[in-house]
JSON list of C-alpha atoms in Angstrom, two decimals:
[
{"chain": "X", "resi": 1, "resn": "MET", "atom": "CA", "xyz": [-30.45, 28.57, -6.48]},
{"chain": "X", "resi": 2, "resn": "ARG", "atom": "CA", "xyz": [-28.26, 26.81, -5.02]},
{"chain": "X", "resi": 3, "resn": "SER", "atom": "CA", "xyz": [-28.37, 28.19, -1.69]},
{"chain": "X", "resi": 4, "resn": "SER", "atom": "CA", "xyz": [-32.23, 27.46, -1.40]},
{"chain": "X", "resi": 5, "resn": "LEU", "atom": "CA", "xyz": [-31.47, 24.40, -1.97]},
{"chain": "X", "resi": 6, "resn": "ARG", "atom": "CA", "xyz": [-28.98, 23.40, 1.05]},
{"chain": "X", "resi": 7, "resn": "THR", "atom": "CA", "xyz": [-31.94, 25.46, 3.31]},
{"chain": "X", "resi": 8, "resn": "LEU", "atom": "CA", "xyz": [-34.39, 22.77, 2.46]},
{"chain": "X", "resi": 9, "resn": "ASP", "atom": "CA", "xyz": [-34.54, 18.89, 3.46]},
{"chain": "X", "resi": 10, "resn": "ARG", "atom": "CA", "xyz": [-34.85, 15.75, 1.17]},
{"chain": "X", "resi": 11, "resn": "SER", "atom": "CA", "xyz": [-38.14, 15.05, 1.17]},
{"chain": "X", "resi": 12, "resn": "THR", "atom": "CA", "xyz": [-38.90, 18.44, 0.26]},
{"chain": "X", "resi": 13, "resn": "ILE", "atom": "CA", "xyz": [-36.88, 18.30, -2.59]},
{"chain": "X", "resi": 14, "resn": "ARG", "atom": "CA", "xyz": [-38.10, 15.20, -3.13]},
{"chain": "X", "resi": 15, "resn": "ALA", "atom": "CA", "xyz": [-41.72, 16.30, -3.22]},
{"chain": "X", "resi": 16, "resn": "ILE", "atom": "CA", "xyz": [-40.55, 19.05, -5.54]},
{"chain": "X", "resi": 17, "resn": "ALA", "atom": "CA", "xyz": [-39.30, 17.02, -8.77]},
{"chain": "X", "resi": 18, "resn": "LEU", "atom": "CA", "xyz": [-42.92, 15.33, -8.08]},
{"chain": "X", "resi": 19, "resn": "VAL", "atom": "CA", "xyz": [-44.60, 17.90, -8.24]},
{"chain": "X", "resi": 20, "resn": "CYS", "atom": "CA", "xyz": [-42.59, 18.78, -11.49]},
{"chain": "X", "resi": 21, "resn": "LEU", "atom": "CA", "xyz": [-42.65, 15.67, -12.84]},
{"chain": "X", "resi": 22, "resn": "ALA", "atom": "CA", "xyz": [-46.82, 15.86, -12.97]},
{"chain": "X", "resi": 23, "resn": "ASP", "atom": "CA", "xyz": [-46.95, 19.22, -14.15]},
{"chain": "X", "resi": 24, "resn": "ALA", "atom": "CA", "xyz": [-44.68, 18.39, -17.32]},
{"chain": "X", "resi": 25, "resn": "VAL", "atom": "CA", "xyz": [-47.00, 15.74, -18.21]},
{"chain": "X", "resi": 26, "resn": "VAL", "atom": "CA", "xyz": [-49.93, 18.26, -18.17]},
{"chain": "X", "resi": 27, "resn": "GLY", "atom": "CA", "xyz": [-48.45, 20.89, -19.66]},
{"chain": "X", "resi": 28, "resn": "ALA", "atom": "CA", "xyz": [-46.91, 18.16, -22.64]},
{"chain": "X", "resi": 29, "resn": "SER", "atom": "CA", "xyz": [-50.32, 17.77, -23.35]},
{"chain": "X", "resi": 30, "resn": "PHE", "atom": "CA", "xyz": [-51.55, 20.97, -23.53]},
{"chain": "X", "resi": 31, "resn": "GLY", "atom": "CA", "xyz": [-49.12, 21.92, -25.92]},
{"chain": "X", "resi": 32, "resn": "ALA", "atom": "CA", "xyz": [-49.83, 18.82, -27.91]},
{"chain": "X", "resi": 33, "resn": "ILE", "atom": "CA", "xyz": [-53.40, 19.31, -27.74]},
{"chain": "X", "resi": 34, "resn": "THR", "atom": "CA", "xyz": [-53.65, 23.38, -28.53]},
{"chain": "X", "resi": 35, "resn": "VAL", "atom": "CA", "xyz": [-51.78, 22.19, -31.99]},
{"chain": "X", "resi": 36, "resn": "SER", "atom": "CA", "xyz": [-53.77, 19.35, -32.53]},
{"chain": "X", "resi": 37, "resn": "GLY", "atom": "CA", "xyz": [-56.92, 21.61, -32.56]},
{"chain": "X", "resi": 38, "resn": "GLY", "atom": "CA", "xyz": [-55.80, 24.04, -35.55]},
{"chain": "X", "resi": 39, "resn": "MET", "atom": "CA", "xyz": [-53.49, 26.67, -33.80]},
{"chain": "X", "resi": 40, "resn": "ASP", "atom": "CA", "xyz": [-49.63, 27.70, -34.02]},
{"chain": "X", "resi": 41, "resn": "ALA", "atom": "CA", "xyz": [-47.37, 25.97, -32.02]},
{"chain": "X", "resi": 42, "resn": "TRP", "atom": "CA", "xyz": [-46.70, 29.32, -30.89]},
{"chain": "X", "resi": 43, "resn": "VAL", "atom": "CA", "xyz": [-49.70, 29.93, -29.48]},
{"chain": "X", "resi": 44, "resn": "PRO", "atom": "CA", "xyz": [-49.29, 27.50, -26.21]},
{"chain": "X", "resi": 45, "resn": "VAL", "atom": "CA", "xyz": [-45.68, 28.36, -25.98]},
{"chain": "X", "resi": 46, "resn": "LEU", "atom": "CA", "xyz": [-46.70, 31.86, -25.46]},
{"chain": "X", "resi": 47, "resn": "LEU", "atom": "CA", "xyz": [-49.27, 31.48, -23.23]},
{"chain": "X", "resi": 48, "resn": "SER", "atom": "CA", "xyz": [-47.41, 29.44, -20.96]},
{"chain": "X", "resi": 49, "resn": "VAL", "atom": "CA", "xyz": [-44.38, 31.90, -21.09]},
{"chain": "X", "resi": 50, "resn": "VAL", "atom": "CA", "xyz": [-46.76, 35.13, -20.40]},
{"chain": "X", "resi": 51, "resn": "VAL", "atom": "CA", "xyz": [-50.05, 33.47, -18.58]},
{"chain": "X", "resi": 52, "resn": "PHE", "atom": "CA", "xyz": [-47.77, 30.63, -16.99]},
{"chain": "X", "resi": 53, "resn": "ALA", "atom": "CA", "xyz": [-51.33, 29.65, -14.89]},
{"chain": "X", "resi": 54, "resn": "GLY", "atom": "CA", "xyz": [-52.18, 25.83, -16.40]},
{"chain": "X", "resi": 55, "resn": "GLY", "atom": "CA", "xyz": [-55.65, 25.49, -15.42]},
{"chain": "X", "resi": 56, "resn": "SER", "atom": "CA", "xyz": [-56.24, 28.64, -16.98]},
{"chain": "X", "resi": 57, "resn": "GLN", "atom": "CA", "xyz": [-54.44, 28.34, -20.00]},
{"chain": "X", "resi": 58, "resn": "PHE", "atom": "CA", "xyz": [-56.79, 24.81, -20.61]},
{"chain": "X", "resi": 59, "resn": "ALA", "atom": "CA", "xyz": [-59.80, 27.91, -19.94]},
{"chain": "X", "resi": 60, "resn": "ALA", "atom": "CA", "xyz": [-58.65, 30.36, -22.65]},
{"chain": "X", "resi": 61, "resn": "VAL", "atom": "CA", "xyz": [-57.46, 27.87, -25.13]},
{"chain": "X", "resi": 62, "resn": "GLY", "atom": "CA", "xyz": [-61.02, 25.11, -24.91]},
{"chain": "X", "resi": 63, "resn": "VAL", "atom": "CA", "xyz": [-62.82, 28.33, -25.60]},
{"chain": "X", "resi": 64, "resn": "LEU", "atom": "CA", "xyz": [-60.71, 29.44, -28.63]},
{"chain": "X", "resi": 65, "resn": "LEU", "atom": "CA", "xyz": [-61.01, 25.86, -29.56]},
{"chain": "X", "resi": 66, "resn": "ALA", "atom": "CA", "xyz": [-64.52, 25.96, -28.94]},
{"chain": "X", "resi": 67, "resn": "GLY", "atom": "CA", "xyz": [-65.12, 28.46, -31.46]},
{"chain": "X", "resi": 68, "resn": "GLY", "atom": "CA", "xyz": [-65.48, 31.57, -28.83]},
{"chain": "X", "resi": 69, "resn": "SER", "atom": "CA", "xyz": [-63.76, 34.38, -29.14]},
{"chain": "X", "resi": 70, "resn": "ALA", "atom": "CA", "xyz": [-60.44, 35.80, -28.12]},
{"chain": "X", "resi": 71, "resn": "LEU", "atom": "CA", "xyz": [-62.44, 38.20, -25.01]},
{"chain": "X", "resi": 72, "resn": "ALA", "atom": "CA", "xyz": [-64.60, 35.44, -23.41]},
{"chain": "X", "resi": 73, "resn": "ALA", "atom": "CA", "xyz": [-61.07, 32.62, -23.29]},
{"chain": "X", "resi": 74, "resn": "VAL", "atom": "CA", "xyz": [-60.01, 35.65, -21.65]},
{"chain": "X", "resi": 75, "resn": "ALA", "atom": "CA", "xyz": [-62.71, 36.40, -19.22]},
{"chain": "X", "resi": 76, "resn": "ALA", "atom": "CA", "xyz": [-62.05, 32.86, -18.92]},
{"chain": "X", "resi": 77, "resn": "GLY", "atom": "CA", "xyz": [-58.36, 32.61, -17.70]},
{"chain": "X", "resi": 78, "resn": "LEU", "atom": "CA", "xyz": [-58.88, 35.66, -14.93]},
{"chain": "X", "resi": 79, "resn": "VAL", "atom": "CA", "xyz": [-61.91, 34.43, -13.41]},
{"chain": "X", "resi": 80, "resn": "LEU", "atom": "CA", "xyz": [-60.30, 31.01, -12.71]},
{"chain": "X", "resi": 81, "resn": "ASN", "atom": "CA", "xyz": [-56.89, 33.31, -11.88]},
{"chain": "X", "resi": 82, "resn": "THR", "atom": "CA", "xyz": [-58.25, 35.62, -9.25]},
{"chain": "X", "resi": 83, "resn": "ARG", "atom": "CA", "xyz": [-58.07, 32.65, -7.08]},
{"chain": "X", "resi": 84, "resn": "LEU", "atom": "CA", "xyz": [-54.35, 33.71, -7.24]},
{"chain": "X", "resi": 85, "resn": "LEU", "atom": "CA", "xyz": [-54.99, 36.79, -5.08]},
{"chain": "X", "resi": 86, "resn": "PRO", "atom": "CA", "xyz": [-55.19, 35.28, -1.97]},
{"chain": "X", "resi": 87, "resn": "PHE", "atom": "CA", "xyz": [-52.01, 33.53, -2.17]},
{"chain": "X", "resi": 88, "resn": "GLY", "atom": "CA", "xyz": [-50.70, 36.24, -2.65]},
{"chain": "X", "resi": 89, "resn": "PHE", "atom": "CA", "xyz": [-51.13, 37.50, 0.48]},
{"chain": "X", "resi": 90, "resn": "ALA", "atom": "CA", "xyz": [-50.37, 33.97, 1.74]},
{"chain": "X", "resi": 91, "resn": "VAL", "atom": "CA", "xyz": [-46.63, 34.51, 0.52]},
{"chain": "X", "resi": 92, "resn": "ALA", "atom": "CA", "xyz": [-46.16, 38.76, 0.67]},
{"chain": "X", "resi": 93, "resn": "ASP", "atom": "CA", "xyz": [-43.86, 37.59, 3.32]},
{"chain": "X", "resi": 94, "resn": "VAL", "atom": "CA", "xyz": [-40.63, 36.06, 0.84]},
{"chain": "X", "resi": 95, "resn": "LEU", "atom": "CA", "xyz": [-41.21, 38.25, -1.92]},
{"chain": "X", "resi": 96, "resn": "ASP", "atom": "CA", "xyz": [-39.23, 40.50, -1.42]},
{"chain": "X", "resi": 97, "resn": "GLY", "atom": "CA", "xyz": [-35.97, 42.66, -2.84]},
{"chain": "X", "resi": 98, "resn": "PRO", "atom": "CA", "xyz": [-35.59, 44.77, -5.67]},
{"chain": "X", "resi": 99, "resn": "ARG", "atom": "CA", "xyz": [-38.85, 45.21, -7.38]},
{"chain": "X", "resi": 100, "resn": "TRP", "atom": "CA", "xyz": [-37.85, 43.02, -10.64]},
{"chain": "X", "resi": 101, "resn": "LYS", "atom": "CA", "xyz": [-37.85, 40.48, -8.20]},
{"chain": "X", "resi": 102, "resn": "ARG", "atom": "CA", "xyz": [-40.70, 40.64, -6.88]},
{"chain": "X", "resi": 103, "resn": "LEU", "atom": "CA", "xyz": [-42.20, 40.90, -10.11]},
{"chain": "X", "resi": 104, "resn": "LEU", "atom": "CA", "xyz": [-40.77, 37.50, -10.94]},
{"chain": "X", "resi": 105, "resn": "GLY", "atom": "CA", "xyz": [-41.79, 36.27, -7.92]},
{"chain": "X", "resi": 106, "resn": "ALA", "atom": "CA", "xyz": [-45.50, 37.37, -8.34]},
{"chain": "X", "resi": 107, "resn": "HIS", "atom": "CA", "xyz": [-45.65, 36.28, -12.28]},
{"chain": "X", "resi": 108, "resn": "LEU", "atom": "CA", "xyz": [-44.49, 32.75, -10.17]},
{"chain": "X", "resi": 109, "resn": "ILE", "atom": "CA", "xyz": [-47.77, 32.41, -7.98]},
{"chain": "X", "resi": 110, "resn": "THR", "atom": "CA", "xyz": [-48.80, 29.12, -8.76]},
{"chain": "X", "resi": 111, "resn": "ASP", "atom": "CA", "xyz": [-50.74, 26.22, -6.00]},
{"chain": "X", "resi": 112, "resn": "GLU", "atom": "CA", "xyz": [-47.85, 24.80, -5.61]},
{"chain": "X", "resi": 113, "resn": "ALA", "atom": "CA", "xyz": [-45.71, 26.91, -4.75]},
{"chain": "X", "resi": 114, "resn": "THR", "atom": "CA", "xyz": [-48.06, 28.48, -2.32]},
{"chain": "X", "resi": 115, "resn": "ALA", "atom": "CA", "xyz": [-48.57, 25.00, -0.79]},
{"chain": "X", "resi": 116, "resn": "PHE", "atom": "CA", "xyz": [-45.21, 24.58, -0.36]},
{"chain": "X", "resi": 117, "resn": "ALA", "atom": "CA", "xyz": [-44.26, 27.66, 0.90]},
{"chain": "X", "resi": 118, "resn": "LEU", "atom": "CA", "xyz": [-46.86, 27.54, 3.37]},
{"chain": "X", "resi": 119, "resn": "GLN", "atom": "CA", "xyz": [-45.79, 23.83, 4.91]},
{"chain": "X", "resi": 120, "resn": "GLN", "atom": "CA", "xyz": [-42.74, 25.41, 5.91]},
{"chain": "X", "resi": 121, "resn": "PRO", "atom": "CA", "xyz": [-41.78, 26.09, 9.05]},
{"chain": "X", "resi": 122, "resn": "ASP", "atom": "CA", "xyz": [-39.82, 29.48, 8.96]},
{"chain": "X", "resi": 123, "resn": "ARG", "atom": "CA", "xyz": [-39.27, 32.70, 6.20]},
{"chain": "X", "resi": 124, "resn": "ALA", "atom": "CA", "xyz": [-35.71, 31.15, 5.66]},
{"chain": "X", "resi": 125, "resn": "ARG", "atom": "CA", "xyz": [-37.43, 27.63, 4.03]},
{"chain": "X", "resi": 126, "resn": "ARG", "atom": "CA", "xyz": [-40.52, 29.41, 3.14]},
{"chain": "X", "resi": 127, "resn": "ARG", "atom": "CA", "xyz": [-38.65, 31.47, 0.77]},
{"chain": "X", "resi": 128, "resn": "ALA", "atom": "CA", "xyz": [-36.08, 28.37, -0.69]},
{"chain": "X", "resi": 129, "resn": "ALA", "atom": "CA", "xyz": [-39.82, 26.38, -1.47]},
{"chain": "X", "resi": 130, "resn": "TYR", "atom": "CA", "xyz": [-40.74, 28.82, -3.12]},
{"chain": "X", "resi": 131, "resn": "TRP", "atom": "CA", "xyz": [-38.25, 29.91, -5.34]},
{"chain": "X", "resi": 132, "resn": "VAL", "atom": "CA", "xyz": [-37.33, 26.10, -5.90]},
{"chain": "X", "resi": 133, "resn": "SER", "atom": "CA", "xyz": [-41.24, 25.25, -6.79]},
{"chain": "X", "resi": 134, "resn": "GLY", "atom": "CA", "xyz": [-41.78, 28.24, -8.78]},
{"chain": "X", "resi": 135, "resn": "LEU", "atom": "CA", "xyz": [-38.33, 28.26, -11.04]},
{"chain": "X", "resi": 136, "resn": "GLY", "atom": "CA", "xyz": [-38.08, 24.41, -11.53]},
{"chain": "X", "resi": 137, "resn": "LEU", "atom": "CA", "xyz": [-42.13, 24.75, -12.29]},
{"chain": "X", "resi": 138, "resn": "PHE", "atom": "CA", "xyz": [-41.94, 27.73, -14.87]},
{"chain": "X", "resi": 139, "resn": "VAL", "atom": "CA", "xyz": [-39.19, 26.08, -16.20]},
{"chain": "X", "resi": 140, "resn": "ILE", "atom": "CA", "xyz": [-40.30, 22.30, -16.38]},
{"chain": "X", "resi": 141, "resn": "TRP", "atom": "CA", "xyz": [-43.54, 23.47, -17.45]},
{"chain": "X", "resi": 142, "resn": "ASN", "atom": "CA", "xyz": [-42.13, 25.44, -20.16]},
{"chain": "X", "resi": 143, "resn": "VAL", "atom": "CA", "xyz": [-39.82, 22.75, -21.83]},
{"chain": "X", "resi": 144, "resn": "ALA", "atom": "CA", "xyz": [-42.78, 20.40, -21.93]},
{"chain": "X", "resi": 145, "resn": "VAL", "atom": "CA", "xyz": [-45.28, 22.66, -23.74]},
{"chain": "X", "resi": 146, "resn": "VAL", "atom": "CA", "xyz": [-42.36, 23.40, -26.20]},
{"chain": "X", "resi": 147, "resn": "LEU", "atom": "CA", "xyz": [-42.55, 19.24, -26.63]},
{"chain": "X", "resi": 148, "resn": "GLY", "atom": "CA", "xyz": [-45.85, 19.21, -26.93]},
{"chain": "X", "resi": 149, "resn": "ALA", "atom": "CA", "xyz": [-46.60, 21.68, -29.11]},
{"chain": "X", "resi": 150, "resn": "LEU", "atom": "CA", "xyz": [-43.98, 19.66, -31.62]},
{"chain": "X", "resi": 151, "resn": "ALA", "atom": "CA", "xyz": [-45.78, 16.37, -31.30]},
{"chain": "X", "resi": 152, "resn": "GLY", "atom": "CA", "xyz": [-48.63, 17.79, -32.02]},
{"chain": "X", "resi": 153, "resn": "GLY", "atom": "CA", "xyz": [-51.48, 15.31, -32.10]},
{"chain": "X", "resi": 154, "resn": "ALA", "atom": "CA", "xyz": [-49.11, 12.46, -30.72]},
{"chain": "X", "resi": 155, "resn": "ILE", "atom": "CA", "xyz": [-50.58, 12.72, -26.84]},
{"chain": "X", "resi": 156, "resn": "GLY", "atom": "CA", "xyz": [-54.68, 13.64, -28.02]},
{"chain": "X", "resi": 157, "resn": "ASP", "atom": "CA", "xyz": [-57.17, 13.51, -25.24]},
{"chain": "X", "resi": 158, "resn": "THR", "atom": "CA", "xyz": [-56.07, 14.29, -22.42]},
{"chain": "X", "resi": 159, "resn": "ASP", "atom": "CA", "xyz": [-59.16, 12.68, -21.08]},
{"chain": "X", "resi": 160, "resn": "ALA", "atom": "CA", "xyz": [-58.92, 9.63, -22.54]},
{"chain": "X", "resi": 161, "resn": "LEU", "atom": "CA", "xyz": [-55.80, 9.39, -20.71]},
{"chain": "X", "resi": 162, "resn": "GLY", "atom": "CA", "xyz": [-56.30, 10.67, -17.49]},
{"chain": "X", "resi": 163, "resn": "LEU", "atom": "CA", "xyz": [-54.55, 13.00, -17.66]},
{"chain": "X", "resi": 164, "resn": "ASP", "atom": "CA", "xyz": [-56.58, 15.67, -16.53]},
{"chain": "X", "resi": 165, "resn": "ALA", "atom": "CA", "xyz": [-56.55, 14.04, -13.09]},
{"chain": "X", "resi": 166, "resn": "ALA", "atom": "CA", "xyz": [-53.15, 14.97, -12.46]},
{"chain": "X", "resi": 167, "resn": "PHE", "atom": "CA", "xyz": [-53.42, 18.56, -11.04]},
{"chain": "X", "resi": 168, "resn": "PRO", "atom": "CA", "xyz": [-56.56, 17.53, -8.95]},
{"chain": "X", "resi": 169, "resn": "ALA", "atom": "CA", "xyz": [-54.35, 14.57, -7.61]},
{"chain": "X", "resi": 170, "resn": "VAL", "atom": "CA", "xyz": [-51.05, 16.50, -7.79]},
{"chain": "X", "resi": 171, "resn": "LEU", "atom": "CA", "xyz": [-53.47, 19.42, -5.56]},
{"chain": "X", "resi": 172, "resn": "LEU", "atom": "CA", "xyz": [-54.55, 16.94, -2.77]},
{"chain": "X", "resi": 173, "resn": "ALA", "atom": "CA", "xyz": [-52.08, 14.94, -2.36]},
{"chain": "X", "resi": 174, "resn": "LEU", "atom": "CA", "xyz": [-50.08, 18.50, -1.06]},
{"chain": "X", "resi": 175, "resn": "VAL", "atom": "CA", "xyz": [-53.25, 19.77, 0.91]},
{"chain": "X", "resi": 176, "resn": "LEU", "atom": "CA", "xyz": [-53.82, 15.88, 2.53]},
{"chain": "X", "resi": 177, "resn": "PRO", "atom": "CA", "xyz": [-51.91, 16.46, 5.57]},
{"chain": "X", "resi": 178, "resn": "ALA", "atom": "CA", "xyz": [-53.28, 19.86, 6.64]},
{"chain": "X", "resi": 179, "resn": "VAL", "atom": "CA", "xyz": [-56.97, 18.87, 6.15]},
{"chain": "X", "resi": 180, "resn": "THR", "atom": "CA", "xyz": [-56.02, 15.05, 8.42]},
{"chain": "X", "resi": 181, "resn": "THR", "atom": "CA", "xyz": [-54.73, 17.31, 11.45]},
{"chain": "X", "resi": 182, "resn": "ASP", "atom": "CA", "xyz": [-55.94, 20.27, 12.11]},
{"chain": "X", "resi": 183, "resn": "ARG", "atom": "CA", "xyz": [-59.32, 20.59, 11.78]},
{"chain": "X", "resi": 184, "resn": "PRO", "atom": "CA", "xyz": [-60.11, 23.88, 11.64]},
{"chain": "X", "resi": 185, "resn": "THR", "atom": "CA", "xyz": [-58.58, 23.53, 7.76]},
{"chain": "X", "resi": 186, "resn": "ARG", "atom": "CA", "xyz": [-60.78, 20.30, 7.57]},
{"chain": "X", "resi": 187, "resn": "ARG", "atom": "CA", "xyz": [-64.11, 22.15, 8.49]},
{"chain": "X", "resi": 188, "resn": "ALA", "atom": "CA", "xyz": [-62.84, 24.85, 6.22]},
{"chain": "X", "resi": 189, "resn": "ALA", "atom": "CA", "xyz": [-62.27, 23.16, 3.10]},
{"chain": "X", "resi": 190, "resn": "LEU", "atom": "CA", "xyz": [-65.51, 20.71, 3.75]},
{"chain": "X", "resi": 191, "resn": "LEU", "atom": "CA", "xyz": [-67.97, 23.79, 3.08]},
{"chain": "X", "resi": 192, "resn": "GLY", "atom": "CA", "xyz": [-65.92, 24.87, 0.61]},
{"chain": "X", "resi": 193, "resn": "ALA", "atom": "CA", "xyz": [-66.40, 21.86, -1.01]},
{"chain": "X", "resi": 194, "resn": "ALA", "atom": "CA", "xyz": [-70.09, 21.47, -0.72]},
{"chain": "X", "resi": 195, "resn": "LEU", "atom": "CA", "xyz": [-70.20, 25.20, -1.96]},
{"chain": "X", "resi": 196, "resn": "ALA", "atom": "CA", "xyz": [-68.28, 24.40, -4.86]},
{"chain": "X", "resi": 197, "resn": "VAL", "atom": "CA", "xyz": [-71.05, 21.43, -5.54]},
{"chain": "X", "resi": 198, "resn": "ALA", "atom": "CA", "xyz": [-73.76, 22.49, -4.41]},
{"chain": "X", "resi": 199, "resn": "ALA", "atom": "CA", "xyz": [-72.97, 25.49, -7.07]},
{"chain": "X", "resi": 200, "resn": "THR", "atom": "CA", "xyz": [-71.77, 23.86, -9.90]},
{"chain": "X", "resi": 201, "resn": "PRO", "atom": "CA", "xyz": [-74.69, 23.08, -11.94]},
{"chain": "X", "resi": 202, "resn": "PHE", "atom": "CA", "xyz": [-76.28, 26.82, -11.46]},
{"chain": "X", "resi": 203, "resn": "LEU", "atom": "CA", "xyz": [-73.08, 28.74, -12.52]},
{"chain": "X", "resi": 204, "resn": "PRO", "atom": "CA", "xyz": [-70.69, 29.11, -15.31]},
{"chain": "X", "resi": 205, "resn": "PRO", "atom": "CA", "xyz": [-67.33, 27.28, -14.96]},
{"chain": "X", "resi": 206, "resn": "GLY", "atom": "CA", "xyz": [-64.39, 28.63, -12.04]},
{"chain": "X", "resi": 207, "resn": "ILE", "atom": "CA", "xyz": [-66.68, 30.84, -10.39]},
{"chain": "X", "resi": 208, "resn": "PRO", "atom": "CA", "xyz": [-68.00, 27.60, -7.42]},
{"chain": "X", "resi": 209, "resn": "VAL", "atom": "CA", "xyz": [-63.93, 27.47, -6.83]},
{"chain": "X", "resi": 210, "resn": "LEU", "atom": "CA", "xyz": [-64.02, 31.43, -6.38]},
{"chain": "X", "resi": 211, "resn": "LEU", "atom": "CA", "xyz": [-67.48, 30.70, -4.32]},
{"chain": "X", "resi": 212, "resn": "ALA", "atom": "CA", "xyz": [-65.08, 27.56, -2.21]},
{"chain": "X", "resi": 213, "resn": "LEU", "atom": "CA", "xyz": [-63.39, 30.70, -0.74]},
{"chain": "X", "resi": 214, "resn": "ALA", "atom": "CA", "xyz": [-66.03, 31.54, 1.60]},
{"chain": "X", "resi": 215, "resn": "GLY", "atom": "CA", "xyz": [-64.90, 28.25, 3.96]},
{"chain": "X", "resi": 216, "resn": "LEU", "atom": "CA", "xyz": [-61.83, 29.55, 4.59]},
{"chain": "X", "resi": 217, "resn": "ALA", "atom": "CA", "xyz": [-63.77, 31.90, 7.49]},
{"chain": "X", "resi": 218, "resn": "LEU", "atom": "CA", "xyz": [-63.42, 28.84, 9.07]},
{"chain": "X", "resi": 219, "resn": "ALA", "atom": "CA", "xyz": [-60.34, 28.15, 9.00]},
{"chain": "X", "resi": 220, "resn": "THR", "atom": "CA", "xyz": [-59.08, 31.45, 10.80]},
{"chain": "X", "resi": 221, "resn": "PRO", "atom": "CA", "xyz": [-58.50, 31.03, 14.48]},
{"chain": "X", "resi": 222, "resn": "ARG", "atom": "CA", "xyz": [-61.26, 33.24, 17.32]},
{"chain": "X", "resi": 223, "resn": "LYS", "atom": "CA", "xyz": [-58.93, 35.30, 19.41]},
{"chain": "X", "resi": 224, "resn": "THR", "atom": "CA", "xyz": [-60.04, 35.31, 23.66]},
{"chain": "X", "resi": 225, "resn": "PRO", "atom": "CA", "xyz": [-59.89, 38.19, 24.01]},
{"chain": "X", "resi": 226, "resn": "THR", "atom": "CA", "xyz": [-57.63, 39.62, 26.78]},
{"chain": "X", "resi": 227, "resn": "PRO", "atom": "CA", "xyz": [-59.48, 40.59, 29.92]},
{"chain": "X", "resi": 228, "resn": "ASP", "atom": "CA", "xyz": [-58.50, 44.33, 30.46]},
{"chain": "X", "resi": 229, "resn": "PRO", "atom": "CA", "xyz": [-56.34, 44.65, 34.53]},
{"chain": "X", "resi": 230, "resn": "ALA", "atom": "CA", "xyz": [-58.05, 47.95, 34.83]},
{"chain": "X", "resi": 231, "resn": "GLU", "atom": "CA", "xyz": [-61.41, 46.66, 34.11]},
{"chain": "X", "resi": 232, "resn": "ALA", "atom": "CA", "xyz": [-61.02, 43.29, 36.35]},
{"chain": "X", "resi": 233, "resn": "PRO", "atom": "CA", "xyz": [-63.31, 43.48, 39.01]},
{"chain": "X", "resi": 234, "resn": "HIS", "atom": "CA", "xyz": [-61.65, 44.09, 42.34]},
{"chain": "X", "resi": 235, "resn": "THR", "atom": "CA", "xyz": [-60.69, 41.73, 44.72]},
{"chain": "X", "resi": 236, "resn": "ALA", "atom": "CA", "xyz": [-61.16, 42.44, 48.30]},
{"chain": "X", "resi": 237, "resn": "VAL", "atom": "CA", "xyz": [-57.96, 41.36, 50.18]},
{"chain": "X", "resi": 238, "resn": "ALA", "atom": "CA", "xyz": [-58.12, 40.23, 53.82]},
{"chain": "X", "resi": 239, "resn": "ARG", "atom": "CA", "xyz": [-56.95, 42.28, 55.92]},
{"chain": "X", "resi": 240, "resn": "THR", "atom": "CA", "xyz": [-54.80, 39.97, 59.00]},
{"chain": "X", "resi": 241, "resn": "PRO", "atom": "CA", "xyz": [-54.81, 41.16, 63.01]},
{"chain": "X", "resi": 242, "resn": "ALA", "atom": "CA", "xyz": [-51.42, 42.77, 62.00]},
{"chain": "X", "resi": 243, "resn": "ASP", "atom": "CA", "xyz": [-53.00, 45.24, 59.37]},
{"chain": "X", "resi": 244, "resn": "ARG", "atom": "CA", "xyz": [-54.86, 46.90, 61.79]}
]
């Protein structure tokens, strides 16, 4: 971990720390809401260790607190977590080493860790950013969930306190530089947002977010085909009198 911290610049470390702080607030609210809703304290703690996906955890607990079945809760979490599949391909180059290390790295895949990794200019820094942010978020999130669960109903409703906006605000801050400076990324983001908003009234929660991934088609740069020299038209070479 120390070598990874030395690899990263101060601005990246500061950004990771701020994201961990924001996630700690949301994690504490998750633990408190789950317990205040009538569940045992071990439920949010176990979910945070085994699932480690804030949005999916909120969705699963929301279904259970609303009277839904465990199967419906698992389905809701899986639908939201399918967005992590393309993230795995995006950071595959930093998940090397023995099998246990690759499995641990796959478990730590989050929106934030992926964003921090992709912002780095080379593989060494991508690896460092991924592991520092992934492990940092895992530890901070789980500690916050435990504290929130112990606090019970002290935090109350996240909607009333505005804590539900923490995740979108963090992700927006991470992707804003790419959206404002890269035109293909901006087109993809706008198309994805339009598709998600248009589909929200008609599709179940979580599906519009997946539909927004269709905007990635616009972010793929078109490669200009390289002409084959063998197929290039032959040009006539002017011959001088000396050549005759």
